[in-house]
mmCIF file of C-alpha atoms and ligand atoms in Angstrom:
data_model
loop_
_atom_site.group_PDB
_atom_site.id
_atom_site.type_symbol
_atom_site.label_atom_id
_atom_site.label_comp_id
_atom_site.label_asym_id
_atom_site.label_seq_id
_atom_site.Cartn_x
_atom_site.Cartn_y
_atom_site.Cartn_z
ATOM 1 C CA MET A 1 -23.262 -19.182 -18.399
ATOM 2 C CA GLU A 2 -19.834 -19.194 -16.788
ATOM 3 C CA THR A 3 -19.826 -17.950 -13.217
ATOM 4 C CA TYR A 4 -17.460 -17.189 -10.352
ATOM 5 C CA THR A 5 -17.891 -17.174 -6.577
ATOM 6 C CA ALA A 6 -18.100 -13.889 -4.687
ATOM 7 C CA PHE A 7 -18.994 -12.743 -1.154
ATOM 8 C CA ARG A 8 -21.763 -10.234 -1.859
ATOM 9 C CA ILE A 9 -23.422 -7.728 0.462
ATOM 10 C CA HIS A 10 -27.052 -6.631 0.131
ATOM 11 C CA GLN A 11 -29.005 -3.905 1.894
ATOM 12 C CA ASP A 12 -32.642 -3.473 0.995
ATOM 13 C CA GLU A 13 -36.143 -3.447 2.494
ATOM 14 C CA ALA A 14 -35.323 -6.837 4.050
ATOM 15 C CA GLY A 15 -32.253 -5.324 5.796
ATOM 16 C CA HIS A 16 -28.597 -6.390 5.624
ATOM 17 C CA ARG A 17 -27.575 -9.796 4.330
ATOM 18 C CA ALA A 18 -24.315 -11.097 2.929
ATOM 19 C CA GLY A 19 -23.063 -14.424 1.638
ATOM 20 C CA PHE A 20 -21.537 -16.389 -1.205
ATOM 21 C CA GLU A 21 -23.122 -16.104 -4.649
ATOM 22 C CA GLN A 22 -22.368 -17.185 -8.180
ATOM 23 C CA LEU A 23 -22.015 -14.177 -10.504
ATOM 24 C CA PRO A 24 -21.593 -14.090 -14.289
ATOM 25 C CA ILE A 25 -17.956 -13.662 -15.354
ATOM 26 C CA PRO A 26 -17.460 -10.022 -16.410
ATOM 27 C CA ARG A 27 -15.779 -9.052 -19.669
ATOM 28 C CA PRO A 28 -13.337 -6.135 -19.178
ATOM 29 C CA GLY A 29 -14.323 -2.970 -21.070
ATOM 30 C CA PRO A 30 -11.856 -0.471 -22.536
ATOM 31 C CA GLY A 31 -9.247 0.498 -19.929
ATOM 32 C CA GLU A 32 -10.271 -2.361 -17.621
ATOM 33 C CA VAL A 33 -8.459 -5.447 -16.392
ATOM 34 C CA LEU A 34 -9.844 -8.790 -15.218
ATOM 35 C CA VAL A 35 -7.824 -10.210 -12.303
ATOM 36 C CA ARG A 36 -7.931 -13.761 -10.953
ATOM 37 C CA VAL A 37 -7.705 -13.148 -7.207
ATOM 38 C CA ALA A 38 -5.356 -15.401 -5.219
ATOM 39 C CA TYR A 39 -5.467 -13.700 -1.793
ATOM 40 C CA SER A 40 -7.392 -10.976 -0.011
ATOM 41 C CA SER A 41 -7.367 -9.895 3.625
ATOM 42 C CA VAL A 42 -9.648 -8.661 6.406
ATOM 43 C CA ASN A 43 -9.453 -5.052 7.574
ATOM 44 C CA TYR A 44 -11.655 -3.320 10.168
ATOM 45 C CA LYS A 45 -13.623 -1.714 7.325
ATOM 46 C CA ASP A 46 -14.295 -5.145 5.787
ATOM 47 C CA ALA A 47 -15.746 -6.343 9.086
ATOM 48 C CA LEU A 48 -18.015 -3.280 9.281
ATOM 49 C CA ALA A 49 -19.184 -3.813 5.689
ATOM 50 C CA GLY A 50 -19.595 -7.577 6.028
ATOM 51 C CA THR A 51 -21.790 -7.291 9.110
ATOM 52 C CA GLY A 52 -23.664 -4.161 8.020
ATOM 53 C CA ARG A 53 -22.555 -2.426 11.246
ATOM 54 C CA GLY A 54 -20.911 0.519 9.491
ATOM 55 C CA LYS A 55 -21.928 2.639 6.532
ATOM 56 C CA ILE A 56 -19.108 1.557 4.225
ATOM 57 C CA LEU A 57 -20.821 0.690 0.944
ATOM 58 C CA ARG A 58 -22.334 3.471 -1.164
ATOM 59 C CA THR A 59 -24.354 1.202 -3.416
ATOM 60 C CA PHE A 60 -25.918 -2.258 -3.115
ATOM 61 C CA PRO A 61 -25.490 -5.080 -3.803
ATOM 62 C CA LEU A 62 -21.689 -5.105 -3.908
ATOM 63 C CA VAL A 63 -18.958 -7.692 -3.523
ATOM 64 C CA GLY A 64 -17.039 -6.981 -0.277
ATOM 65 C CA GLY A 65 -13.276 -6.757 0.265
ATOM 66 C CA ILE A 66 -11.070 -3.644 0.026
ATOM 67 C CA ASP A 67 -7.970 -5.733 -0.836
ATOM 68 C CA ALA A 68 -6.982 -8.173 -3.573
ATOM 69 C CA ALA A 69 -3.843 -9.618 -5.113
ATOM 70 C CA GLY A 70 -3.645 -12.002 -8.027
ATOM 71 C CA THR A 71 -2.864 -12.429 -11.699
ATOM 72 C CA VAL A 72 -4.200 -10.654 -14.760
ATOM 73 C CA GLU A 73 -6.566 -12.940 -16.674
ATOM 74 C CA ALA A 74 -7.547 -10.517 -19.467
ATOM 75 C CA SER A 75 -6.672 -6.886 -20.108
ATOM 76 C CA GLU A 76 -8.164 -4.123 -22.240
ATOM 77 C CA ASP A 77 -5.399 -1.713 -21.202
ATOM 78 C CA PRO A 78 -1.871 -1.710 -22.661
ATOM 79 C CA ALA A 79 -0.327 -1.287 -19.193
ATOM 80 C CA PHE A 80 -1.187 -4.887 -18.175
ATOM 81 C CA ARG A 81 -0.939 -8.280 -19.876
ATOM 82 C CA PRO A 82 -2.332 -11.693 -18.969
ATOM 83 C CA GLY A 83 -0.087 -13.315 -16.373
ATOM 84 C CA ASP A 84 1.023 -10.048 -14.731
ATOM 85 C CA ALA A 85 0.954 -10.169 -10.932
ATOM 86 C CA VAL A 86 -0.957 -7.206 -9.461
ATOM 87 C CA ILE A 87 -2.240 -5.636 -6.230
ATOM 88 C CA ALA A 88 -5.496 -3.710 -5.781
ATOM 89 C CA THR A 89 -6.311 -1.837 -2.561
ATOM 90 C CA GLY A 90 -8.696 0.996 -1.796
ATOM 91 C CA TRP A 91 -10.161 3.180 -4.564
ATOM 92 C CA GLY A 92 -13.768 2.078 -5.053
ATOM 93 C CA LEU A 93 -13.317 -1.521 -3.878
ATOM 94 C CA SER A 94 -16.193 -2.467 -1.584
ATOM 95 C CA PHE A 95 -17.286 1.181 -1.631
ATOM 96 C CA ASP A 96 -19.000 1.843 -4.962
ATOM 97 C CA HIS A 97 -17.469 -1.031 -6.962
ATOM 98 C CA ASP A 98 -17.257 -4.801 -6.460
ATOM 99 C CA GLY A 99 -14.340 -5.710 -4.178
ATOM 100 C CA GLY A 100 -11.728 -8.398 -3.655
ATOM 101 C CA TYR A 101 -13.747 -11.146 -1.923
ATOM 102 C CA ALA A 102 -14.206 -12.885 -5.256
ATOM 103 C CA GLU A 103 -12.468 -15.307 -7.555
ATOM 104 C CA LEU A 104 -12.451 -12.616 -10.245
ATOM 105 C CA LEU A 105 -12.153 -8.845 -10.020
ATOM 106 C CA CYS A 106 -12.742 -6.462 -12.948
ATOM 107 C CA VAL A 107 -11.277 -2.976 -12.285
ATOM 108 C CA PRO A 108 -9.927 0.073 -14.118
ATOM 109 C CA ALA A 109 -6.238 -0.481 -14.933
ATOM 110 C CA SER A 110 -5.479 2.737 -13.030
ATOM 111 C CA TRP A 111 -6.436 0.999 -9.765
ATOM 112 C CA LEU A 112 -3.772 -1.709 -10.123
ATOM 113 C CA VAL A 113 -0.191 -1.695 -8.869
ATOM 114 C CA PRO A 114 2.262 -4.116 -10.497
ATOM 115 C CA MET A 115 3.491 -6.609 -7.890
ATOM 116 C CA PRO A 116 6.874 -5.286 -6.752
ATOM 117 C CA GLU A 117 9.809 -7.663 -6.902
ATOM 118 C CA GLY A 118 10.188 -9.318 -3.509
ATOM 119 C CA LEU A 119 6.462 -9.655 -2.804
ATOM 120 C CA ASP A 120 3.886 -12.135 -4.093
ATOM 121 C CA ALA A 121 0.093 -12.303 -3.740
ATOM 122 C CA ARG A 122 0.309 -13.876 -0.277
ATOM 123 C CA THR A 123 2.927 -11.560 1.242
ATOM 124 C CA ALA A 124 1.309 -8.498 -0.370
ATOM 125 C CA MET A 125 -1.965 -9.421 1.314
ATOM 126 C CA ILE A 126 -0.304 -10.056 4.681
ATOM 127 C CA LEU A 127 0.355 -6.321 4.355
ATOM 128 C CA GLY A 128 -2.854 -5.329 2.507
ATOM 129 C CA THR A 129 -4.570 -2.004 3.131
ATOM 130 C CA ALA A 130 -3.380 -2.111 6.763
ATOM 131 C CA GLY A 131 0.267 -2.318 5.696
ATOM 132 C CA PHE A 132 -0.167 0.203 2.913
ATOM 133 C CA THR A 133 -1.761 2.640 5.372
ATOM 134 C CA ALA A 134 1.086 2.151 7.846
ATOM 135 C CA ALA A 135 3.521 2.866 4.993
ATOM 136 C CA LEU A 136 1.566 6.026 4.147
ATOM 137 C CA ALA A 137 1.918 7.132 7.767
ATOM 138 C CA VAL A 138 5.677 6.473 7.676
ATOM 139 C CA HIS A 139 5.942 8.424 4.421
ATOM 140 C CA ARG A 140 3.988 11.403 5.739
ATOM 141 C CA MET A 141 6.005 11.501 8.973
ATOM 142 C CA LEU A 142 9.427 11.129 7.320
ATOM 143 C CA THR A 143 8.526 13.773 4.736
ATOM 144 C CA ASN A 144 7.649 16.073 7.628
ATOM 145 C CA GLY A 145 10.999 15.677 9.357
ATOM 146 C CA GLN A 146 10.541 12.658 11.662
ATOM 147 C CA THR A 147 13.906 11.300 12.836
ATOM 148 C CA PRO A 148 14.884 8.793 15.550
ATOM 149 C CA ALA A 149 16.587 11.671 17.398
ATOM 150 C CA LEU A 150 13.178 13.268 18.124
ATOM 151 C CA GLY A 151 12.315 10.322 20.358
ATOM 152 C CA PRO A 152 10.357 7.067 20.293
ATOM 153 C CA ILE A 153 7.317 6.444 18.092
ATOM 154 C CA LEU A 154 4.085 5.646 19.956
ATOM 155 C CA VAL A 155 1.748 3.264 18.106
ATOM 156 C CA THR A 156 -1.833 2.985 19.394
ATOM 157 C CA GLY A 157 -4.217 0.150 18.586
ATOM 158 C CA ALA A 158 -0.873 -1.632 18.487
ATOM 159 C CA SER A 159 -2.125 -5.193 18.178
ATOM 160 C CA GLY A 160 -4.425 -4.354 15.238
ATOM 161 C CA GLY A 161 -3.688 -4.707 11.547
ATOM 162 C CA VAL A 162 -2.405 -1.180 10.936
ATOM 163 C CA GLY A 163 -0.760 -1.004 14.361
ATOM 164 C CA CYS A 164 1.316 -4.160 14.027
ATOM 165 C CA VAL A 165 2.665 -3.187 10.602
ATOM 166 C CA ALA A 166 3.441 0.352 11.827
ATOM 167 C CA ILE A 167 5.472 -1.149 14.687
ATOM 168 C CA ALA A 168 7.385 -3.404 12.295
ATOM 169 C CA LEU A 169 8.074 -0.598 9.788
ATOM 170 C CA PHE A 170 9.401 1.883 12.343
ATOM 171 C CA ALA A 171 11.462 -0.844 14.018
ATOM 172 C CA ARG A 172 12.944 -1.754 10.634
ATOM 173 C CA LEU A 173 13.809 1.933 10.103
ATOM 174 C CA GLY A 174 15.764 2.052 13.361
ATOM 175 C CA TYR A 175 13.243 3.817 15.620
ATOM 176 C CA GLU A 176 12.454 2.945 19.218
ATOM 177 C CA VAL A 177 8.772 1.916 19.145
ATOM 178 C CA VAL A 178 6.371 2.067 22.105
ATOM 179 C CA ALA A 179 3.208 -0.009 21.646
ATOM 180 C CA LEU A 180 0.000 1.071 23.390
ATOM 181 C CA SER A 181 -2.381 -1.871 23.513
ATOM 182 C CA GLY A 182 -5.414 -3.126 25.397
ATOM 183 C CA LYS A 183 -4.143 -6.708 25.081
ATOM 184 C CA ALA A 184 -1.577 -7.347 27.797
ATOM 185 C CA ALA A 185 -1.501 -11.019 26.848
ATOM 186 C CA LEU A 186 0.093 -10.110 23.510
ATOM 187 C CA ALA A 187 3.152 -8.446 25.058
ATOM 188 C CA ASP A 188 5.585 -11.116 23.834
ATOM 189 C CA TRP A 189 4.242 -10.908 20.302
ATOM 190 C CA LEU A 190 4.421 -7.089 20.306
ATOM 191 C CA HIS A 191 8.067 -7.292 21.418
ATOM 192 C CA ARG A 192 8.781 -9.887 18.722
ATOM 193 C CA ILE A 193 7.455 -7.701 15.896
ATOM 194 C CA GLY A 194 9.527 -4.696 17.005
ATOM 195 C CA ALA A 195 8.097 -2.898 20.062
ATOM 196 C CA THR A 196 10.680 -1.993 22.675
ATOM 197 C CA ARG A 197 8.161 -0.961 25.352
ATOM 198 C CA ILE A 198 4.492 -1.747 25.924
ATOM 199 C CA LEU A 199 1.880 0.416 27.627
ATOM 200 C CA GLY A 200 -1.718 -0.303 28.600
ATOM 201 C CA ARG A 201 -4.627 1.581 27.014
ATOM 202 C CA ASP A 202 -5.011 4.003 29.929
ATOM 203 C CA ALA A 203 -1.296 4.821 30.228
ATOM 204 C CA LEU A 204 -1.857 8.450 29.212
ATOM 205 C CA ALA A 205 -5.077 8.964 31.160
ATOM 206 C CA ASP A 206 -3.455 11.535 33.457
ATOM 207 C CA ALA A 207 -2.334 13.725 30.501
ATOM 208 C CA LYS A 208 -5.099 16.304 30.935
ATOM 209 C CA ARG A 209 -3.340 19.686 30.772
ATOM 210 C CA PRO A 210 -2.822 21.349 27.346
ATOM 211 C CA LEU A 211 0.901 20.602 27.548
ATOM 212 C CA GLU A 212 2.284 17.676 29.523
ATOM 213 C CA ARG A 213 5.795 16.216 29.734
ATOM 214 C CA ALA A 214 6.913 15.383 26.187
ATOM 215 C CA ARG A 215 7.255 11.621 25.904
ATOM 216 C CA TRP A 216 7.156 10.714 22.190
ATOM 217 C CA GLY A 217 8.973 11.927 19.118
ATOM 218 C CA GLY A 218 6.061 10.844 16.951
ATOM 219 C CA ALA A 219 2.901 8.751 16.981
ATOM 220 C CA VAL A 220 0.772 6.578 14.734
ATOM 221 C CA ASP A 221 -2.780 6.712 16.048
ATOM 222 C CA ASN A 222 -5.420 4.146 15.126
ATOM 223 C CA VAL A 223 -7.753 4.970 17.999
ATOM 224 C CA GLY A 224 -8.745 8.681 17.896
ATOM 225 C CA GLY A 225 -10.936 10.271 20.591
ATOM 226 C CA GLU A 226 -9.458 11.051 24.018
ATOM 227 C CA LEU A 227 -6.321 8.986 23.340
ATOM 228 C CA LEU A 228 -5.440 11.163 20.342
ATOM 229 C CA ALA A 229 -5.996 14.253 22.487
ATOM 230 C CA GLN A 230 -3.622 12.801 25.125
ATOM 231 C CA ILE A 231 -1.004 12.208 22.433
ATOM 232 C CA THR A 232 -1.154 15.833 21.244
ATOM 233 C CA ARG A 233 -0.380 16.893 24.850
ATOM 234 C CA THR A 234 2.602 14.553 25.265
ATOM 235 C CA LEU A 235 4.405 14.878 21.925
ATOM 236 C CA ALA A 236 7.920 16.313 21.717
ATOM 237 C CA PRO A 237 8.576 19.590 19.885
ATOM 238 C CA HIS A 238 8.434 19.210 16.079
ATOM 239 C CA GLY A 239 7.042 15.684 16.339
ATOM 240 C CA ASN A 240 4.382 14.272 14.017
ATOM 241 C CA ILE A 241 1.165 12.403 14.714
ATOM 242 C CA ALA A 242 -0.251 10.310 11.867
ATOM 243 C CA SER A 243 -4.017 10.147 12.384
ATOM 244 C CA ILE A 244 -5.292 6.929 10.841
ATOM 245 C CA GLY A 245 -8.197 5.444 12.724
ATOM 246 C CA LEU A 246 -11.118 5.892 15.025
ATOM 247 C CA ALA A 247 -11.338 2.528 16.795
ATOM 248 C CA GLY A 248 -11.953 4.428 20.059
ATOM 249 C CA GLY A 249 -13.894 7.456 18.808
ATOM 250 C CA HIS A 250 -14.088 10.079 16.083
ATOM 251 C CA GLN A 251 -13.991 13.208 18.224
ATOM 252 C CA LEU A 252 -10.910 15.220 19.045
ATOM 253 C CA GLU A 253 -10.926 17.648 21.961
ATOM 254 C CA THR A 254 -7.583 19.274 22.529
ATOM 255 C CA THR A 255 -6.092 22.781 22.428
ATOM 256 C CA VAL A 256 -3.923 24.573 19.892
ATOM 257 C CA MET A 257 -1.056 24.700 22.436
ATOM 258 C CA PRO A 258 0.868 21.641 21.167
ATOM 259 C CA PHE A 259 0.647 22.974 17.617
ATOM 260 C CA ILE A 260 1.648 26.580 18.223
ATOM 261 C CA LEU A 261 4.056 26.155 21.165
ATOM 262 C CA ARG A 262 5.697 22.836 20.265
ATOM 263 C CA GLY A 263 5.278 22.875 16.472
ATOM 264 C CA VAL A 264 3.551 19.490 16.621
ATOM 265 C CA SER A 265 1.992 18.349 13.310
ATOM 266 C CA LEU A 266 -1.174 16.301 12.967
ATOM 267 C CA LEU A 267 -0.959 14.470 9.643
ATOM 268 C CA GLY A 268 -4.115 12.955 8.172
ATOM 269 C CA CYS A 269 -3.742 9.647 6.347
ATOM 270 C CA ASN A 270 -6.272 8.380 3.819
ATOM 271 C CA SER A 271 -5.163 5.210 2.061
ATOM 272 C CA VAL A 272 -8.157 4.989 -0.268
ATOM 273 C CA ASP A 273 -7.270 7.356 -3.086
ATOM 274 C CA VAL A 274 -3.493 7.757 -2.810
ATOM 275 C CA PRO A 275 -2.337 8.778 -6.316
ATOM 276 C CA GLN A 276 -0.639 6.103 -8.431
ATOM 277 C CA PRO A 277 2.980 7.350 -8.332
ATOM 278 C CA LEU A 278 3.042 7.494 -4.518
ATOM 279 C CA ARG A 279 1.070 4.230 -4.318
ATOM 280 C CA ARG A 280 3.718 2.425 -6.365
ATOM 281 C CA THR A 281 6.543 4.059 -4.385
ATOM 282 C CA LEU A 282 5.046 2.913 -1.070
ATOM 283 C CA TRP A 283 4.588 -0.671 -2.314
ATOM 284 C CA GLU A 284 8.225 -0.633 -3.537
ATOM 285 C CA HIS A 285 9.336 0.465 -0.047
ATOM 286 C CA LEU A 286 7.216 -2.266 1.544
ATOM 287 C CA ALA A 287 8.933 -4.826 -0.687
ATOM 288 C CA THR A 288 12.471 -3.591 -0.006
ATOM 289 C CA ASP A 289 13.945 -1.090 2.448
ATOM 290 C CA TRP A 290 10.876 -0.798 4.736
ATOM 291 C CA ARG A 291 9.898 -4.470 4.540
ATOM 292 C CA PRO A 292 9.079 -5.843 8.013
ATOM 293 C CA ALA A 293 11.789 -8.201 9.199
ATOM 294 C CA ASP A 294 9.354 -11.136 9.531
ATOM 295 C CA LEU A 295 6.125 -10.701 7.538
ATOM 296 C CA ASP A 296 4.682 -14.011 8.720
ATOM 297 C CA ALA A 297 4.996 -12.880 12.332
ATOM 298 C CA LEU A 298 2.345 -10.226 11.602
ATOM 299 C CA LEU A 299 -0.132 -12.867 10.459
ATOM 300 C CA SER A 300 -2.513 -14.248 13.075
ATOM 301 C CA LYS A 301 -4.845 -16.233 10.860
ATOM 302 C CA THR A 302 -5.205 -17.565 7.305
ATOM 303 C CA LEU A 303 -8.805 -18.249 6.343
ATOM 304 C CA ASP A 304 -10.145 -20.307 3.490
ATOM 305 C CA PHE A 305 -12.533 -18.203 1.417
ATOM 306 C CA ALA A 306 -15.522 -20.250 2.648
ATOM 307 C CA ASP A 307 -14.680 -19.362 6.281
ATOM 308 C CA LEU A 308 -14.433 -15.599 5.697
ATOM 309 C CA PRO A 309 -17.716 -14.530 7.401
ATOM 310 C CA GLU A 310 -16.634 -16.172 10.691
ATOM 311 C CA VAL A 311 -14.059 -13.496 11.468
ATOM 312 C CA PHE A 312 -16.070 -10.271 11.136
ATOM 313 C CA ASP A 313 -17.790 -10.313 14.538
ATOM 314 C CA ASP A 314 -14.564 -11.260 16.314
ATOM 315 C CA MET A 315 -12.741 -8.343 14.697
ATOM 316 C CA LEU A 316 -15.431 -5.835 15.651
ATOM 317 C CA ALA A 317 -15.413 -7.220 19.199
ATOM 318 C CA GLY A 318 -11.637 -6.613 19.380
ATOM 319 C CA GLN A 319 -10.920 -10.340 19.595
ATOM 320 C CA THR A 320 -8.563 -10.533 16.627
ATOM 321 C CA HIS A 321 -5.006 -9.293 16.395
ATOM 322 C CA GLY A 322 -2.434 -8.810 13.682
ATOM 323 C CA ARG A 323 -3.305 -9.478 10.077
ATOM 324 C CA VAL A 324 -5.964 -11.869 8.800
ATOM 325 C CA LEU A 325 -5.300 -13.335 5.363
ATOM 326 C CA VAL A 326 -7.969 -14.835 3.065
ATOM 327 C CA LYS A 327 -6.970 -17.550 0.621
ATOM 328 C CA ILE A 328 -9.272 -17.115 -2.372
ATOM 329 C CA ALA A 329 -7.570 -19.192 -5.061
ATOM 330 C CA PRO A 330 -8.182 -22.807 -4.017
ATOM 331 C CA SER A 331 -11.922 -22.506 -4.555
ATOM 332 C CA THR A 332 -11.243 -21.583 -8.209
ATOM 333 C CA GLN A 333 -10.063 -25.120 -8.843
ATOM 334 C CA PRO A 334 -12.622 -27.535 -10.199
HETATM 335 N N1 LIG B 1 -7.129 6.236 7.274
HETATM 336 C C1 LIG B 1 -7.089 5.142 6.535
HETATM 337 O O1 LIG B 1 -6.833 5.152 5.330
HETATM 338 C C2 LIG B 1 -7.325 3.820 7.226
HETATM 339 C C3 LIG B 1 -6.875 2.614 6.638
HETATM 340 C C4 LIG B 1 -7.037 1.435 7.376
HETATM 341 C C5 LIG B 1 -7.651 1.457 8.612
HETATM 342 N N2 LIG B 1 -8.114 2.624 9.109
HETATM 343 C C6 LIG B 1 -8.737 2.693 10.455
HETATM 344 O O2 LIG B 1 -7.694 2.421 11.380
HETATM 345 C C7 LIG B 1 -8.215 1.710 12.509
HETATM 346 C C8 LIG B 1 -7.466 0.403 12.659
HETATM 347 O O3 LIG B 1 -7.773 -0.450 11.546
HETATM 348 P P1 LIG B 1 -7.309 -1.981 11.564
HETATM 349 O O4 LIG B 1 -7.722 -2.569 10.262
HETATM 350 O O5 LIG B 1 -5.903 -2.049 12.025
HETATM 351 O O6 LIG B 1 -8.298 -2.544 12.702
HETATM 352 P P2 LIG B 1 -8.047 -3.708 13.805
HETATM 353 O O7 LIG B 1 -7.145 -4.742 13.245
HETATM 354 O O8 LIG B 1 -9.377 -4.092 14.319
HETATM 355 O O9 LIG B 1 -7.243 -2.912 14.941
HETATM 356 C C9 LIG B 1 -7.805 -1.922 15.743
HETATM 357 C C10 LIG B 1 -7.102 -1.950 17.090
HETATM 358 O O10 LIG B 1 -7.510 -0.796 17.841
HETATM 359 C C11 LIG B 1 -7.595 -1.135 19.217
HETATM 360 N N3 LIG B 1 -8.970 -0.863 19.666
HETATM 361 C C12 LIG B 1 -10.108 -1.472 19.274
HETATM 362 N N4 LIG B 1 -11.178 -0.949 19.899
HETATM 363 C C13 LIG B 1 -10.708 0.017 20.713
HETATM 364 C C14 LIG B 1 -11.313 0.920 21.630
HETATM 365 N N5 LIG B 1 -12.620 0.937 21.822
HETATM 366 N N6 LIG B 1 -10.517 1.784 22.290
HETATM 367 C C15 LIG B 1 -9.172 1.780 22.085
HETATM 368 N N7 LIG B 1 -8.546 0.949 21.244
HETATM 369 C C16 LIG B 1 -9.305 0.071 20.565
HETATM 370 C C17 LIG B 1 -7.247 -2.601 19.344
HETATM 371 O O11 LIG B 1 -5.845 -2.671 19.592
HETATM 372 P P3 LIG B 1 -5.252 -2.987 21.060
HETATM 373 O O12 LIG B 1 -6.120 -4.047 21.650
HETATM 374 O O13 LIG B 1 -3.864 -3.418 20.803
HETATM 375 O O14 LIG B 1 -5.349 -1.701 21.833
HETATM 376 C C18 LIG B 1 -7.496 -3.136 17.953
HETATM 377 O O15 LIG B 1 -6.721 -4.263 17.673
HETATM 378 C C19 LIG B 1 -9.718 1.546 12.240
HETATM 379 O O16 LIG B 1 -10.402 2.630 12.857
HETATM 380 C C20 LIG B 1 -9.812 1.658 10.733
HETATM 381 O O17 LIG B 1 -11.075 2.082 10.300
HETATM 382 C C21 LIG B 1 -7.960 3.803 8.446
#
C-alpha cells in the first residue's frame, strides 16, 4: 500500500496525542482534488490543536494544519488540472477534515484558490491564514470608509503572525501604523516591517472612561478583552476596529458611547469560511497592490516538517514572533 506522511492528532480515552504517521494515499472522489503540499505554516490555532490546549478539532483523529500550498497531483473537478499551483486555507482544514500538515491533501475543489501570479507556495505560506486574515481586516475596514485622513492604524498583538502582516499591509497602503506589542526587544523589527510608532501592552491602561481622547483612525485587534475595550474608547469618529483575535481574552466590556456618539464600527473578521469570490480577490491583492514590501522580513523561522511539533509550546507561551513557515516537500523525496 502506498502511503504518505502526516502529522495527526488524536483525542480519546488515553487523552491527547499527536505525531507523524503513515496514511494510505487517498483517491479524490467526484469534485475533489489531491494536492501535493510543498509548504504549510504555523498559526496560533495550529499550536492550540497540536498541543490539545484548545478545542479546535471537531472530530478525531485528524491531520493538523489550517494552511497548505502546493501542486495539484490529481483532480476530479474540471476547475483544476494536475500541475496547477494552489492555496488552501481555512474551511474544514484541521477542524472537521484532514489539514495541511501532510505530504498530500485531498479537499473539495471549492476550497482551493489558484495561486495568484506573483506568489508561489513558499511566499503564499509566509502569508498563510495570518496574512489572509489581515487582508480580510483591511478589506472590511476600507469597505467601511477607512482612509489615512482618519488617523493612524493601531495594530495589537503586533509581533504575532496576523499583527505583523497587518502592519505591513497598512504601511504598504500609505497609512501611519502604530504597533502595540509586549515585546520591546522587537522594536527595530516592527519599525522595519512598517510601524512608525511602538507602544507597550499597557499603553492604553488609563483609558477607562466611556470616551477618551481619540488617538487612532482605525485598529486591527488580535488581543480582545480589556485592550479591545480601551480601543473602543480611544478611536476617532467614524473609525473602524477589525476584531480578529482573543490572545488576551474573549470578553468585551465597554459602553455604547463610542458607537452612538462617535460612529465607531466594530467589524468582525472570520477567515475560515470567506466565500470564494472574495477569497480569490484578497489573495490577488496580497500578490499585487497590497503585497508587503518585504515578505521575507515577516518570516521568523522556517521549519523542516520533522521539526514542526517543537514550535507549538513556544507559540502558546508567546515566545515566537512573525510568521513560521513549514517546509513539507523535501520529505516527499525518496
Ligand atoms: N478571526 C480569524 O479568522 C482569525 C484568524 C487568525 C488568527 N486569529 C486569532 O488572532 C490572534 C492572533 O493569531 P496569530 O496567529 O497572529 O497568533 P500569534 O502569532 O501567536 O500572535 C499573537 C500575538 O498576540 C500578543 N499576545 C499574546 N498573548 C497575549 C496576552 N496574554 N495579552 C496580550 N497580548 C498577547 C503577542 O504579541 P505582542 O507580544 O507583540 O504583544 C503575540 O505575538 C489569535 O487569538 C488567533 O486565534 C483569528
